[in-house]
Short mmCIF file of C-alpha atoms in Angstrom, two decimals:
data_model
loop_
_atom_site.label_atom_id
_atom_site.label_comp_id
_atom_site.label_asym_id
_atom_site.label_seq_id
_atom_site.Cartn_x
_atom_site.Cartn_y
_atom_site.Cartn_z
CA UNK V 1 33.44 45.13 158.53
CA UNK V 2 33.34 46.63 155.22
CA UNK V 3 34.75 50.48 155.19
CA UNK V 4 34.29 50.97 151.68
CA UNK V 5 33.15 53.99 150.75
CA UNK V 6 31.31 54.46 147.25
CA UNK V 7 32.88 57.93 145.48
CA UNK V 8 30.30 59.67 144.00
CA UNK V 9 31.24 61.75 141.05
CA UNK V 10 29.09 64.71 141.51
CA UNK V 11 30.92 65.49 144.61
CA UNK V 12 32.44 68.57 144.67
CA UNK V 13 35.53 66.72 146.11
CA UNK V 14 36.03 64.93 143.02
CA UNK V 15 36.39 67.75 140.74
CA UNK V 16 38.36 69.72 142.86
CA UNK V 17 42.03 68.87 141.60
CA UNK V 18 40.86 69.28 137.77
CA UNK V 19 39.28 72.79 138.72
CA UNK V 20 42.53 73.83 139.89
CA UNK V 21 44.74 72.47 137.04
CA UNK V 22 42.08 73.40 134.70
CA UNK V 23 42.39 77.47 135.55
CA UNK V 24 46.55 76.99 135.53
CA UNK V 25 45.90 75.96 132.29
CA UNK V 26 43.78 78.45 131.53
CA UNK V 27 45.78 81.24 132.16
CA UNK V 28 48.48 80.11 129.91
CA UNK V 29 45.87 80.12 127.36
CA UNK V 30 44.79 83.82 128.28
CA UNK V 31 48.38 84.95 128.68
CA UNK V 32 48.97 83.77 125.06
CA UNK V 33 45.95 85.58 123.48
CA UNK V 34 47.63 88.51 125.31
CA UNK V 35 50.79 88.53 123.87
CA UNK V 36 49.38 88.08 120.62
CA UNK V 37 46.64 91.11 121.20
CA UNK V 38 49.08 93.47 123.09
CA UNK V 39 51.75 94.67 121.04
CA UNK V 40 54.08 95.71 124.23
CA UNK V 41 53.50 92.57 126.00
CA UNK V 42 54.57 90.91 122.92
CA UNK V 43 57.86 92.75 122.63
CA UNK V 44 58.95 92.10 126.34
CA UNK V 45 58.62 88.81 125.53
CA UNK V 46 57.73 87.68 128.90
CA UNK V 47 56.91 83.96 129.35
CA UNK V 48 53.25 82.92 129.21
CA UNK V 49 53.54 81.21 132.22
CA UNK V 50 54.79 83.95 134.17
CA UNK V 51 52.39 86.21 132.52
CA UNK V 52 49.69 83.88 133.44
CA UNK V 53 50.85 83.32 137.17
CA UNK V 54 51.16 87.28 137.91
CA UNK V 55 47.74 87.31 136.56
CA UNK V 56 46.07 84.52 138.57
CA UNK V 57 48.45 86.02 141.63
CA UNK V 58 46.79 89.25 141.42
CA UNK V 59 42.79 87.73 141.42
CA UNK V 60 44.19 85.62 143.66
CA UNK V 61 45.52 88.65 146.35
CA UNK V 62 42.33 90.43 145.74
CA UNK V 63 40.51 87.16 146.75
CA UNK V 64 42.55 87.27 150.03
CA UNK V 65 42.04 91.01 150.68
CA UNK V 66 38.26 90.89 150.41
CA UNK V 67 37.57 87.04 151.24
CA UNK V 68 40.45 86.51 153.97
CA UNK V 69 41.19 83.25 152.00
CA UNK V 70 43.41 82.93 148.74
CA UNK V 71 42.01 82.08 145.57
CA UNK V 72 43.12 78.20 145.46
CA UNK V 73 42.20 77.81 148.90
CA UNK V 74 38.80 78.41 148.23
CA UNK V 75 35.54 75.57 148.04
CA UNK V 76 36.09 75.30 144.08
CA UNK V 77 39.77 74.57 143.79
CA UNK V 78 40.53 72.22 146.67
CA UNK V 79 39.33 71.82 150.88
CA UNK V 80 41.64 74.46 152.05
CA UNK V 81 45.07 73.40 151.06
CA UNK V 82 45.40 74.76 146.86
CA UNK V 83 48.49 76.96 148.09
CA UNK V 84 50.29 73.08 149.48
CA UNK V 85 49.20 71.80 146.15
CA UNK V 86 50.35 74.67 144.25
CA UNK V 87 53.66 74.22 145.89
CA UNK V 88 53.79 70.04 145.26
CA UNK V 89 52.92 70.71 142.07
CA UNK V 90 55.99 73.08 141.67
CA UNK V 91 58.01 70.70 143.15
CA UNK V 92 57.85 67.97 141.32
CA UNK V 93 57.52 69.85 137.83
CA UNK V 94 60.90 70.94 138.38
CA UNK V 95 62.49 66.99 138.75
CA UNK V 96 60.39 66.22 135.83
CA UNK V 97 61.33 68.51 133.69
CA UNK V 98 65.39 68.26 134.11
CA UNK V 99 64.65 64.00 133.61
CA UNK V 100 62.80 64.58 130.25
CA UNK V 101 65.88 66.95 129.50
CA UNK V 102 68.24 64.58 130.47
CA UNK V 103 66.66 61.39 128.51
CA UNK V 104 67.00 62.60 125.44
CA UNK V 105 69.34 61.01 123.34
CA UNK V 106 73.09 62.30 123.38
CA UNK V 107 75.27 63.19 120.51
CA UNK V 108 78.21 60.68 120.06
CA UNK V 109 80.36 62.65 117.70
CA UNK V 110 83.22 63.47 119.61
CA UNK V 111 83.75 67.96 120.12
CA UNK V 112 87.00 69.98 119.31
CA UNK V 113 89.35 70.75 122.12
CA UNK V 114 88.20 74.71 121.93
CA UNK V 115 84.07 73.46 121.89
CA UNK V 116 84.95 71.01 125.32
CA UNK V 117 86.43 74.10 126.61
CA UNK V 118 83.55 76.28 126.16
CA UNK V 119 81.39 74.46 127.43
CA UNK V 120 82.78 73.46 130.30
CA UNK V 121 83.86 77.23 131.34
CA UNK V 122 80.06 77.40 130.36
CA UNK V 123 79.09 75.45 133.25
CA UNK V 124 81.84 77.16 135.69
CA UNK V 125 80.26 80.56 134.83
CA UNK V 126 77.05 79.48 136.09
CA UNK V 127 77.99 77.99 138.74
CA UNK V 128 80.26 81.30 139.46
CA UNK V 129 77.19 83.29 139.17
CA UNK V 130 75.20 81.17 141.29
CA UNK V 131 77.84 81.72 144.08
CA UNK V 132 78.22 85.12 143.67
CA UNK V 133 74.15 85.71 143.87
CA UNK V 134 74.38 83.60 147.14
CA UNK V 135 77.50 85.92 148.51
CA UNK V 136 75.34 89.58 147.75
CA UNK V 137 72.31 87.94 148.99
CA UNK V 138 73.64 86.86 151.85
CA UNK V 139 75.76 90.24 152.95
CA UNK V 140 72.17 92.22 152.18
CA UNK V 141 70.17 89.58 154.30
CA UNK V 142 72.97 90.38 157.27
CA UNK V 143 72.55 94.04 156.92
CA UNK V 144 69.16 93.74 157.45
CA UNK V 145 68.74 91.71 161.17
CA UNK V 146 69.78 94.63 162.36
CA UNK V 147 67.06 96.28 161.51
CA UNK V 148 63.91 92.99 160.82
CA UNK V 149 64.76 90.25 163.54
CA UNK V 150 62.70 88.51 162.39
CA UNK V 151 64.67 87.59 159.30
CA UNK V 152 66.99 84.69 158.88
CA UNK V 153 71.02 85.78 157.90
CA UNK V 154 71.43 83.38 155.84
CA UNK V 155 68.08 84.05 154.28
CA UNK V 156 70.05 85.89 151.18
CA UNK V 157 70.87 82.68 149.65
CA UNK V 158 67.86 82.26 148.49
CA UNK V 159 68.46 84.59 145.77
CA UNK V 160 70.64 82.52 143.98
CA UNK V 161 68.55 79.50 144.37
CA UNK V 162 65.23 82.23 142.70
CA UNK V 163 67.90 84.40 140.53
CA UNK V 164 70.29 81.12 138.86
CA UNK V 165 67.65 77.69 139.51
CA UNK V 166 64.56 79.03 139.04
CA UNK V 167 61.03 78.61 140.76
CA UNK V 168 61.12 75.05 142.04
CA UNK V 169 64.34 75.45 143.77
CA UNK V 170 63.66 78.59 145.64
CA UNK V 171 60.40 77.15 146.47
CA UNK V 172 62.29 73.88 147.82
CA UNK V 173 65.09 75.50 149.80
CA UNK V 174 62.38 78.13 151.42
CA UNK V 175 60.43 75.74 152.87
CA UNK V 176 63.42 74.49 154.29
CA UNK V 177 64.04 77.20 156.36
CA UNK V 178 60.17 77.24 157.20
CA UNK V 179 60.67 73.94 158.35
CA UNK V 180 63.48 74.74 160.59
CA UNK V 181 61.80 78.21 161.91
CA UNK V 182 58.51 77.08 162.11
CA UNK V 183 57.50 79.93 159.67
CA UNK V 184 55.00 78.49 157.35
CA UNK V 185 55.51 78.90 154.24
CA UNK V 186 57.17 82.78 154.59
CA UNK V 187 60.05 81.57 153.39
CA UNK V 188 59.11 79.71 150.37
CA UNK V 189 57.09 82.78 149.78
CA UNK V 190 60.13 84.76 149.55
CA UNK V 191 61.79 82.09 147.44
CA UNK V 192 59.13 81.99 144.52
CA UNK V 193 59.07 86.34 144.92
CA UNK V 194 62.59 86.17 144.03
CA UNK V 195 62.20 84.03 141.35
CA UNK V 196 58.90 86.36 139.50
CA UNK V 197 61.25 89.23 140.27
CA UNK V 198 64.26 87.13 138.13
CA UNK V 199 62.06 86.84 135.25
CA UNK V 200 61.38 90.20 135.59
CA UNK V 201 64.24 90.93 135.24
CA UNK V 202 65.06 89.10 131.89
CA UNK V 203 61.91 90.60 130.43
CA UNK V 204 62.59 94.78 131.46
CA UNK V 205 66.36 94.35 131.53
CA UNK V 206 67.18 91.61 129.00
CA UNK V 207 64.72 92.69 125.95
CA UNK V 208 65.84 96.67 125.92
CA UNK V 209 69.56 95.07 126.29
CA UNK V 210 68.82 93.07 123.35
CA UNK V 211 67.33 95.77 121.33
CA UNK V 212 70.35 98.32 122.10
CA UNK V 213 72.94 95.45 121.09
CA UNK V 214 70.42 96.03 117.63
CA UNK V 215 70.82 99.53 117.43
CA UNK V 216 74.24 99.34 117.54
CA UNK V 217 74.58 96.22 114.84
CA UNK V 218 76.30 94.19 117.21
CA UNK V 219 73.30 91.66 116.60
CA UNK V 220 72.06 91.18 113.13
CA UNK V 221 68.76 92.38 113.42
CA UNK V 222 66.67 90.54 110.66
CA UNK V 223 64.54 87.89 112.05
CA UNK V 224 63.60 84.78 110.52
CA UNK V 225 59.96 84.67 110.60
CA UNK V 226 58.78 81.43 108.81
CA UNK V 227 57.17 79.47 110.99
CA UNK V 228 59.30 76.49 112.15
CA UNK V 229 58.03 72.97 110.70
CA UNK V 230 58.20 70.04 112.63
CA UNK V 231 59.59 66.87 110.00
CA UNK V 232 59.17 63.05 110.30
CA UNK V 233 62.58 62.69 111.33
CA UNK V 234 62.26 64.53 114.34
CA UNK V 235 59.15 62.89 115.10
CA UNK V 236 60.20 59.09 114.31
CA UNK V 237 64.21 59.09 114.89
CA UNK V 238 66.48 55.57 114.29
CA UNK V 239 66.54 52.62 115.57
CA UNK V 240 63.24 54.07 117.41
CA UNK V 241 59.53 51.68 117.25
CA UNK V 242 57.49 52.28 114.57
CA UNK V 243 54.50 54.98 114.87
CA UNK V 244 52.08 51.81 114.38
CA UNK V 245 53.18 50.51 117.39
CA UNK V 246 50.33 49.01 120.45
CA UNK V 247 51.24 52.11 122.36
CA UNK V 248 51.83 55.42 121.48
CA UNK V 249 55.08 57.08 121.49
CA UNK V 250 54.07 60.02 123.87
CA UNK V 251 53.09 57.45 126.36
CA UNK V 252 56.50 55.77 126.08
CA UNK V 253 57.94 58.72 127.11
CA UNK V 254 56.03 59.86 129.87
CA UNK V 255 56.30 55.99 131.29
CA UNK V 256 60.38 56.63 131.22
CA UNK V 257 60.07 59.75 132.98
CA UNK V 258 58.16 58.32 135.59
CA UNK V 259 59.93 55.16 136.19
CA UNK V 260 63.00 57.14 136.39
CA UNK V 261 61.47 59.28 138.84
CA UNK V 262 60.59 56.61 141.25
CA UNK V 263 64.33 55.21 140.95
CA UNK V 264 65.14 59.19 141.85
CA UNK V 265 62.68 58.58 145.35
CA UNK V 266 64.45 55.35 146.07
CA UNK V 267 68.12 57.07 145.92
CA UNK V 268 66.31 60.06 148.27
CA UNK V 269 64.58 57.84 150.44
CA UNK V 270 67.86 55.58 150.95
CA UNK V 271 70.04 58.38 151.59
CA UNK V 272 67.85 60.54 153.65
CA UNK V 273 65.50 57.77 155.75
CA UNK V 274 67.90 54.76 156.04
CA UNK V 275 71.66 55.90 155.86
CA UNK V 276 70.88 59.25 157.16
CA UNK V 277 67.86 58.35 159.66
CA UNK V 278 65.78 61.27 159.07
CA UNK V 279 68.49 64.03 159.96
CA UNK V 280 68.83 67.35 159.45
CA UNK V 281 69.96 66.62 155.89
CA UNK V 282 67.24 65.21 154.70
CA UNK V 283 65.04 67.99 154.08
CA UNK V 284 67.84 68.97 151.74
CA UNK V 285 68.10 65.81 150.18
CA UNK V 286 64.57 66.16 148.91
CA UNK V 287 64.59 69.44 148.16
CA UNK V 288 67.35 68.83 145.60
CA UNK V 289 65.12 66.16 144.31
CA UNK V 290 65.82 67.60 140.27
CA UNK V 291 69.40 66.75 141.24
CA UNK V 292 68.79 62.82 142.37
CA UNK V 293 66.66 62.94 139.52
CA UNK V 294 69.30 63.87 136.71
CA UNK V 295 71.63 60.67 138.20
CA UNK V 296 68.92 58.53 137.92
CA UNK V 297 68.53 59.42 134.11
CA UNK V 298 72.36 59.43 133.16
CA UNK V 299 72.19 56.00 135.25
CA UNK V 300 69.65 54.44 133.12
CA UNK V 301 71.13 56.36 129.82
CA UNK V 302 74.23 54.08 130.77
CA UNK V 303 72.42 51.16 131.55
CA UNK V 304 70.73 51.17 127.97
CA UNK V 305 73.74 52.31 125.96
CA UNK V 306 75.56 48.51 128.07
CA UNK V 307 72.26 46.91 127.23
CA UNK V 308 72.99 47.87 123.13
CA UNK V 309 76.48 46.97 123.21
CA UNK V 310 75.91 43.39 124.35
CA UNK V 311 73.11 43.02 121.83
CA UNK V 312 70.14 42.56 124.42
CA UNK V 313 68.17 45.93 123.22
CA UNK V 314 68.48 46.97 119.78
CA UNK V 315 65.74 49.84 119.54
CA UNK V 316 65.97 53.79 121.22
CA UNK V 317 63.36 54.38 123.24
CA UNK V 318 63.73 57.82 123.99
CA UNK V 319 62.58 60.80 121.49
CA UNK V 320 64.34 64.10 121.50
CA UNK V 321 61.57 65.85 120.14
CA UNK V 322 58.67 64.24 122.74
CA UNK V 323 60.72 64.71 125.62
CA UNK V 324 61.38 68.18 124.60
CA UNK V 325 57.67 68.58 124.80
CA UNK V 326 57.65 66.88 128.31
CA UNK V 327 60.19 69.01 129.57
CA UNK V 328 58.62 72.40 128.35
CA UNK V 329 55.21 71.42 129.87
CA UNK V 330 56.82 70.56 133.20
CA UNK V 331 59.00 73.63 133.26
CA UNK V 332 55.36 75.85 132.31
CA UNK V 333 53.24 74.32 134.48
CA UNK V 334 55.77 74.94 137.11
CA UNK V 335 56.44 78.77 136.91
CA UNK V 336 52.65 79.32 136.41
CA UNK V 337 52.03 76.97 139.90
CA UNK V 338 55.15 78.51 141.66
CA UNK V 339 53.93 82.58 140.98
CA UNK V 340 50.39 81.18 141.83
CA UNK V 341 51.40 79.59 145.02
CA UNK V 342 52.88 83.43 146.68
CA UNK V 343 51.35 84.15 149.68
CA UNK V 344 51.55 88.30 149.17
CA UNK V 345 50.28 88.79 153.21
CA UNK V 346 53.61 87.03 154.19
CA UNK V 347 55.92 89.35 152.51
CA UNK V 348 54.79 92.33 154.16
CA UNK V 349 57.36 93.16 156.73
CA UNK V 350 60.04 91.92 154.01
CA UNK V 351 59.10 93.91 150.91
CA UNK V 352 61.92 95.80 151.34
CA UNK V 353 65.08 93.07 152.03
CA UNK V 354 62.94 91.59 148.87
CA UNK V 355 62.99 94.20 146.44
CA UNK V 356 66.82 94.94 147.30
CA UNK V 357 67.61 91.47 146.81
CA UNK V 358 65.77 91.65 143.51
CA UNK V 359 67.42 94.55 142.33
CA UNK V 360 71.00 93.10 143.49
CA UNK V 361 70.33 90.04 141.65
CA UNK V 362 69.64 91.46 138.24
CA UNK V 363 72.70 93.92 138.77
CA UNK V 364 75.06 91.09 139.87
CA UNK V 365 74.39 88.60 137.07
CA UNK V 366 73.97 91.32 133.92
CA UNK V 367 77.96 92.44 135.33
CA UNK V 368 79.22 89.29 136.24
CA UNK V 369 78.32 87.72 132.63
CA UNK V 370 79.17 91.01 130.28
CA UNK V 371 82.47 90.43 132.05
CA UNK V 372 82.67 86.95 132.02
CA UNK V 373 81.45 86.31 128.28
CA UNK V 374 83.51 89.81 127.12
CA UNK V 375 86.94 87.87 128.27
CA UNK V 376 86.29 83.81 127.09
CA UNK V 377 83.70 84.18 124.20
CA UNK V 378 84.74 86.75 122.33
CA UNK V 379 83.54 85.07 118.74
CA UNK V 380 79.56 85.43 119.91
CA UNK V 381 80.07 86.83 123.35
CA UNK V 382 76.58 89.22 122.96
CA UNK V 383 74.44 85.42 122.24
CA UNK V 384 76.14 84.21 124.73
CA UNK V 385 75.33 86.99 127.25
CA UNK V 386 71.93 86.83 126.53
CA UNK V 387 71.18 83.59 126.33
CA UNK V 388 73.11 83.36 130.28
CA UNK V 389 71.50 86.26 131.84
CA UNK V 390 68.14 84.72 130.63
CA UNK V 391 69.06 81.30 132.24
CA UNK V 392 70.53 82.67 135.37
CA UNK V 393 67.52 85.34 136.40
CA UNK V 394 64.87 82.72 134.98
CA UNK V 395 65.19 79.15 133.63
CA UNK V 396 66.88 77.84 130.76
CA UNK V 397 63.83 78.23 128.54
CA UNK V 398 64.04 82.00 129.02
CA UNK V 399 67.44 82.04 128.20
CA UNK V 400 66.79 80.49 124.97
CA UNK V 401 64.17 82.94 124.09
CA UNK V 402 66.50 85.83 124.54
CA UNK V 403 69.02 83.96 122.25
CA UNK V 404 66.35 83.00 119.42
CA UNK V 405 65.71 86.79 119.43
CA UNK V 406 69.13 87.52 118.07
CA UNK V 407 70.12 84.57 116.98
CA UNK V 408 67.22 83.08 115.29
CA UNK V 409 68.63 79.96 113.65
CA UNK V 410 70.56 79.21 116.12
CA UNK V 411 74.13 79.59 113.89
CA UNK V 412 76.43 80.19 117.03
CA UNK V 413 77.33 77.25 119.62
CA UNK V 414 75.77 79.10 122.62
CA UNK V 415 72.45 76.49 122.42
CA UNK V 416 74.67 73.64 122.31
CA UNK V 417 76.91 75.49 125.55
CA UNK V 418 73.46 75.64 127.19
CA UNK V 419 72.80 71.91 127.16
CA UNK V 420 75.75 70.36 127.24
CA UNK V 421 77.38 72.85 130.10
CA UNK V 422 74.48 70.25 132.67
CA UNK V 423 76.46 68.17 133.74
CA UNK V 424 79.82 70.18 134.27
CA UNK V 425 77.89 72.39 136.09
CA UNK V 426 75.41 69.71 138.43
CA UNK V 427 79.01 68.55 139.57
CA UNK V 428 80.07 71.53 140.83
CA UNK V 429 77.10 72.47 142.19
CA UNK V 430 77.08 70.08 144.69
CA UNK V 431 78.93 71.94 147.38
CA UNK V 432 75.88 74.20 147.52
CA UNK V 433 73.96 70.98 148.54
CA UNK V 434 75.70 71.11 151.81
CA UNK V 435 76.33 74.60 152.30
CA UNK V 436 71.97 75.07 151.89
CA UNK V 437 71.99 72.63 154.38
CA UNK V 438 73.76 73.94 157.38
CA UNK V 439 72.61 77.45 156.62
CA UNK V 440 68.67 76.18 156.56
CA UNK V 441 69.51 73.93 159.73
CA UNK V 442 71.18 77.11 161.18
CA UNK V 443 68.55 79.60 160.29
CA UNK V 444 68.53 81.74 163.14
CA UNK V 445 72.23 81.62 163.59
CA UNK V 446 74.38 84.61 162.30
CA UNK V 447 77.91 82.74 162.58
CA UNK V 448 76.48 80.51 160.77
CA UNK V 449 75.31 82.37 158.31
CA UNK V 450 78.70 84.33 158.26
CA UNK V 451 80.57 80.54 158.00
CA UNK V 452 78.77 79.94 155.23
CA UNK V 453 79.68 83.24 153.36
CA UNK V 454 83.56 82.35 153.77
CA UNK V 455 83.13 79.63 152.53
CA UNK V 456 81.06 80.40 149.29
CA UNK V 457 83.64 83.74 149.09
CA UNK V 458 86.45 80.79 148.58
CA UNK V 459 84.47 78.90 146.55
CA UNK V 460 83.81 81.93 143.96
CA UNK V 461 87.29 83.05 144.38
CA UNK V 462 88.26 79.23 143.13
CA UNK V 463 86.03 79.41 140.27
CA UNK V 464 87.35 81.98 138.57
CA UNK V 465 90.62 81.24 138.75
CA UNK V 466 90.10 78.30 137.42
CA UNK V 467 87.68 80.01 134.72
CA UNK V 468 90.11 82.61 133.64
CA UNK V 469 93.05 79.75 134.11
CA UNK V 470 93.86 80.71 130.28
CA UNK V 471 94.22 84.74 130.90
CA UNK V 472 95.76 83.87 134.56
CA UNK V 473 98.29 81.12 133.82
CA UNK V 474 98.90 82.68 130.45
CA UNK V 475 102.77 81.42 129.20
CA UNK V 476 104.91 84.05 128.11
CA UNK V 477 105.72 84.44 124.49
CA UNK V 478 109.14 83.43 123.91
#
């Protein structure tokens, strides 16, 4: 019996997915014209794609308040489920993004002692900041079952998952403990609130920071404003194909992001479905899916650079400049999905806990990094402040912005800190892998949630003493 059935392209169906891309897209475009009309949207310097999220968000809660259905979930945009693809879309953004990051070709010059240092304490401190986020989020989630008991303890971690990773993660870990309280998608709600309220906060706390550090001359204020022009070399590095090639370079690209994702899904789906058997792990297995996906790119990094020394490739496939491009699309297309994808009717009876933990966060990372960056980068410690409170209540991207502001031509070493400081910093994140995971599986439980704080409390406490090691373990003159 034949079951084929014929798709016919004026179906609604059909156009569904490209209606709902299509006005993402579109309100990057409108955020942009924005910017450019609106001089004080243009000196906050908030990301378009946040801009453009808060503005679909808002048409999007005014759909729900006088429809009873959001915005995406509507006829045009998909058959009931825009929010779920909102949220995959997030998802997967985010593991695409850090590949494209991690594929572009390394340096192989080798760094000065002092530069190693830096940028490994670079990738302590933000993995100190991410624990301290997770202990003040945590304490303030606690405080509050006693008064919402409806709220998970452990609940406050999420604000260093919103606050220091950014929209996919929160989103990723909420669901989590959605799927462990049966919740919904409350959770991830309150995981992609926290991270619009950490951009926020590098937009109304960063930029008047910025401008006061001007004021004072601690920043040279003179901007370079010549537009930046993209050469040749960029474009068409060595040893790479020519641009003549039978396919195009962009496509090359995109092809090695993608293959390296699906190695990324084999490593998940071995660990989680077949040496783990579907436990309680493996919704955090996925859910640090950018994670399995940066291994999977060093992994085939190495497997070219043995491939080259035995003579069997002899070309570089992989374009800084392209993936660069990759990697800034994912990362837009992601916040602009993940502020899209709030669910404003869930929040209600935690608008409060929310707002606190917002606030908390901003506080806790502008201290923790004047004092951090005051103490071990004292040569550009105000571009290196920026550029980490930009990164750690937003994404990297954001952090950069903040640092092109007052460091336009990017003189000092905190750009190079930001990239290289990756992998330093995935390793010792890893911990946070496991603790996400018994404090999601334990959701309703407050010794859990109190087990968990020890332990990050330790954790922190072992950070910075191995951070400040040099002002600690200082040797007496003689």
């Amino acid at each position: 019996m034949n079951t084929y059935t014929a798709v016919n392209f004026f179906d609604p169906s059909v156009w569904q997915s490209i209606m709902l891309v299509g006005i993402l897209f579109a309100s990057l475009i409108l955020a942009n014209i924005l910017k450019a009309r609106i001089p004080f949207l243009g000196k906050m310097l908030i990301p378009n794609a946040v801009l453009g999220g808060v503005i679909l968000l808002i048409i999007s809660g005014l759909c729900y308040a006088f429809t009873g259905t959001y915005l995406f979930n509507m006829g045009a945009f998909s058959d009931g489920s825009g929010i779920n693809i909102l949220e995959t879309i997030t998802y997967h953004c985010l593991a695409i993004g850090f590949i494209a990051m991690t594929l572009r070709p390394g340096e192989d010059g080798k760094r000065s002692k002092k530069r190693t240092t830096e940028i490994l304490n670079t990738g302590i401190a933000t993995i100190g900041t991410y624990m301290f986020q997770a202990i003040v989020g945590i304490v303030i989630t606690m405080v509050f079952t006693l008064f919402i008991k409806d709220l998970a303890p452990g609940s406050g971690i999420l604000m260093c998952f919103g606050y220091g990773q950014g929209t996919g993660q929160a989103l990723n870990i909420g669901k989590n403990f959605d799927t462990t309280l049966g919740t919904g998608s409350v959770y991830a709600s309150i995981g992609l609130a926290l991270a619009a309220l950490g951009f926020l906060s590098a937009c109304f706390l960063g930029v008047p920071y910025l401008n006061i550090l001007r004021k004072r001359g601690l920043i040279d204020p003179a901007k370079k404003n010549s537009d930046e022009k993209v050469t040749l070399k960029e474009f068409q590095g060595p040893d790479e194909p020519p641009l003549n090639e039978s396919i195009d370079k962009m496509t090359v690209q995109i092809a090695l992001v993608f293959v390296v994702y699906m190695a990324a899904y084999g490593m998940m789906y071995l660990i989680g479905n077949v040496i783990m058997g579907g436990g309680g792990m493996i919704g955090t297995i996925y859910g640090f899916n950018f994670l399995f996906g940066v291994i999977a790119a060093v992994l085939y990094k190495n497997l070219i650079k043995f491939f080259k020394r035995n003579h069997v490739m002899h070309r570089e496939y992989c374009n800084t400049f392209l993936l660069n491009r990759i990697s800034g699309f994912a990362f837009d297309l992601m916040i602009v999905s993940g502020v899209c994808a709030i669910q404003i009717h869930l929040l209600k009876s935690f608008i409060v806990p929310i707002l606190i933990l917002g606030l908390a966060g901003a506080a806790v990372t502008f201290y923790y990094q004047r004092f951090v960056t005051r103490r071990l980068f004292p040569e550009y410690e105000h571009f290196q402040f920026l550029a980490f409170f930009g990164m750690l209540t937003g994404t990297a991207s954001t952090g950069m912005i903040l640092l092109r502001e007052a460091d336009p031509d990017l003189k000092s070493p905190v750009s190079e800190n930001l990239v290289y400081q990756n992998l330093p910093a995935i390793v010792l994140a890893i911990p946070l892998l496991f603790i996400a995971s018994a404090i999601t599986n334990g959701a309703e439980s407050f010794s859990t949630a109190l087990t968990m704080l020890v332990i990050i409390v330790a954790i922190f406490i072992i950070l910075n003493l191995v951070l400040f090691r040099s002002k600690i373990f200082k040797k007496k003159a003689k």
